[in-house]
Amino acid sequence: MECFRGKTHLPGADKEWNVQLEIDWGNKKVNVHIAEAPDGIADWPGLSVQTFGPMDEIVFRTKGIPRLFTHWWHFVRSGSGDLWGIVLGLPDAEGIWRTCPVVLERVK
């Protein structure tokens, strides 16, 4: 299990949040933890998890961060072991695809 942390302003959120990502590469399991997310829910499992290379790249989906938004997360490992990626929010009411870049530092 690896753990990564960083800050980002997810599509649909009202501000930047601290994000913790836990990845079990072998079992293709992901958990997103956002302590300051509204509604008292702080953990979301990754859905439809796909990995490429033993521990090089990962893509997964989450629902409900924040509330009704569905996001696709796509990360690749940097040379230092951190993750660099993008979060893509499905189109909003105006049909606009919202995105945000994310850099997560490996903590364990």
Tab-separated table of C-alpha atoms in Angstrom:
chain	number	residue	atom	x	y	z
A	1	MET	CA	0.000	0.000	0.000
A	2	GLU	CA	1.344	3.419	-0.948
A	3	CYS	CA	0.110	6.757	0.354
A	4	PHE	CA	0.301	10.127	-1.439
A	5	ARG	CA	-0.724	13.646	-0.348
A	6	GLY	CA	-1.266	17.000	-2.015
A	7	LYS	CA	-3.637	19.924	-2.504
A	8	THR	CA	-5.969	20.559	-5.416
A	9	HIS	CA	-9.142	22.382	-6.382
A	10	LEU	CA	-11.338	19.561	-7.684
A	11	PRO	CA	-13.920	20.358	-10.362
A	12	GLY	CA	-17.142	21.342	-8.577
A	13	ALA	CA	-15.490	22.140	-5.245
A	14	ASP	CA	-15.683	25.637	-3.770
A	15	LYS	CA	-12.015	25.720	-2.701
A	16	GLU	CA	-8.721	23.846	-2.707
A	17	TRP	CA	-8.652	20.713	-0.531
A	18	ASN	CA	-5.970	18.479	0.974
A	19	VAL	CA	-6.181	15.124	-0.775
A	20	GLN	CA	-4.745	11.813	0.423
A	21	LEU	CA	-4.633	8.902	-1.991
A	22	GLU	CA	-3.962	5.322	-0.881
A	23	ILE	CA	-3.152	2.788	-3.595
A	24	ASP	CA	-2.882	-0.988	-3.385
A	25	TRP	CA	-1.351	-1.547	-6.825
A	26	GLY	CA	-1.442	-5.350	-6.733
A	27	ASN	CA	-5.134	-5.587	-5.883
A	28	LYS	CA	-6.114	-2.501	-7.927
A	29	LYS	CA	-7.710	-0.758	-4.942
A	30	VAL	CA	-7.724	2.997	-4.401
A	31	ASN	CA	-9.086	5.197	-1.614
A	32	VAL	CA	-9.394	8.988	-1.803
A	33	HIS	CA	-9.461	10.759	1.573
A	34	ILE	CA	-10.476	14.428	1.900
A	35	ALA	CA	-10.875	15.406	5.554
A	36	GLU	CA	-12.412	18.840	4.887
A	37	ALA	CA	-15.004	17.705	2.323
A	38	PRO	CA	-18.570	18.770	3.187
A	39	ASP	CA	-21.374	16.486	4.415
A	40	GLY	CA	-19.167	14.503	6.822
A	41	ILE	CA	-18.043	12.010	4.172
A	42	ALA	CA	-14.255	11.879	3.905
A	43	ASP	CA	-13.464	8.642	2.016
A	44	TRP	CA	-14.323	7.468	-1.476
A	45	PRO	CA	-13.230	4.198	-3.124
A	46	GLY	CA	-11.832	4.226	-6.629
A	47	LEU	CA	-14.129	2.573	-9.158
A	48	SER	CA	-13.142	0.960	-12.480
A	49	VAL	CA	-9.471	1.003	-11.429
A	50	GLN	CA	-6.950	0.355	-14.217
A	51	THR	CA	-3.180	0.161	-13.789
A	52	PHE	CA	-0.420	0.198	-16.398
A	53	GLY	CA	3.002	-1.209	-15.615
A	54	PRO	CA	3.563	-2.709	-12.185
A	55	MET	CA	3.257	0.655	-10.375
A	56	ASP	CA	3.701	3.264	-13.109
A	57	GLU	CA	0.272	4.610	-14.047
A	58	ILE	CA	-3.270	4.451	-12.661
A	59	VAL	CA	-6.724	5.568	-13.810
A	60	PHE	CA	-9.912	5.375	-11.745
A	61	ARG	CA	-13.289	6.990	-11.209
A	62	THR	CA	-14.981	8.445	-8.121
A	63	LYS	CA	-18.555	9.558	-7.509
A	64	GLY	CA	-19.813	12.165	-5.085
A	65	ILE	CA	-16.774	14.420	-4.549
A	66	PRO	CA	-18.288	16.956	-4.028
A	67	ARG	CA	-21.819	15.717	-3.937
A	68	LEU	CA	-23.079	14.818	-7.416
A	69	PHE	CA	-19.824	15.129	-9.359
A	70	THR	CA	-18.178	12.175	-11.066
A	71	HIS	CA	-14.436	12.504	-11.606
A	72	TRP	CA	-11.877	10.525	-13.589
A	73	TRP	CA	-8.390	10.531	-12.016
A	74	HIS	CA	-5.298	9.751	-14.127
A	75	PHE	CA	-1.817	9.646	-12.579
A	76	VAL	CA	1.683	8.691	-13.716
A	77	ARG	CA	4.666	8.190	-11.451
A	78	SER	CA	7.436	10.769	-11.658
A	79	GLY	CA	11.129	9.923	-11.401
A	80	SER	CA	11.038	10.724	-7.672
A	81	GLY	CA	8.131	8.336	-6.973
A	82	ASP	CA	5.498	11.073	-6.630
A	83	LEU	CA	2.337	11.091	-8.754
A	84	TRP	CA	1.525	13.692	-11.382
A	85	GLY	CA	-1.861	13.770	-13.001
A	86	ILE	CA	-5.142	15.316	-13.901
A	87	VAL	CA	-8.674	15.056	-12.556
A	88	LEU	CA	-11.427	15.338	-15.136
A	89	GLY	CA	-14.971	16.194	-14.050
A	90	LEU	CA	-17.749	15.034	-16.367
A	91	PRO	CA	-19.504	17.893	-18.208
A	92	ASP	CA	-21.427	20.331	-16.017
A	93	ALA	CA	-24.888	21.796	-16.729
A	94	GLU	CA	-23.393	24.070	-19.419
A	95	GLY	CA	-21.657	21.103	-21.086
A	96	ILE	CA	-18.179	22.250	-19.991
A	97	TRP	CA	-15.570	19.641	-19.035
A	98	ARG	CA	-13.770	20.838	-15.875
A	99	THR	CA	-10.222	19.699	-15.126
A	100	CYS	CA	-7.507	20.296	-12.565
A	101	PRO	CA	-3.840	19.312	-12.429
A	102	VAL	CA	-2.656	17.384	-9.375
A	103	VAL	CA	0.765	16.608	-7.903
A	104	LEU	CA	0.773	14.156	-4.990
A	105	GLU	CA	3.889	13.530	-2.914
A	106	ARG	CA	4.633	9.976	-1.828
A	107	VAL	CA	4.547	9.731	1.975
A	108	LYS	CA	4.908	5.941	2.441
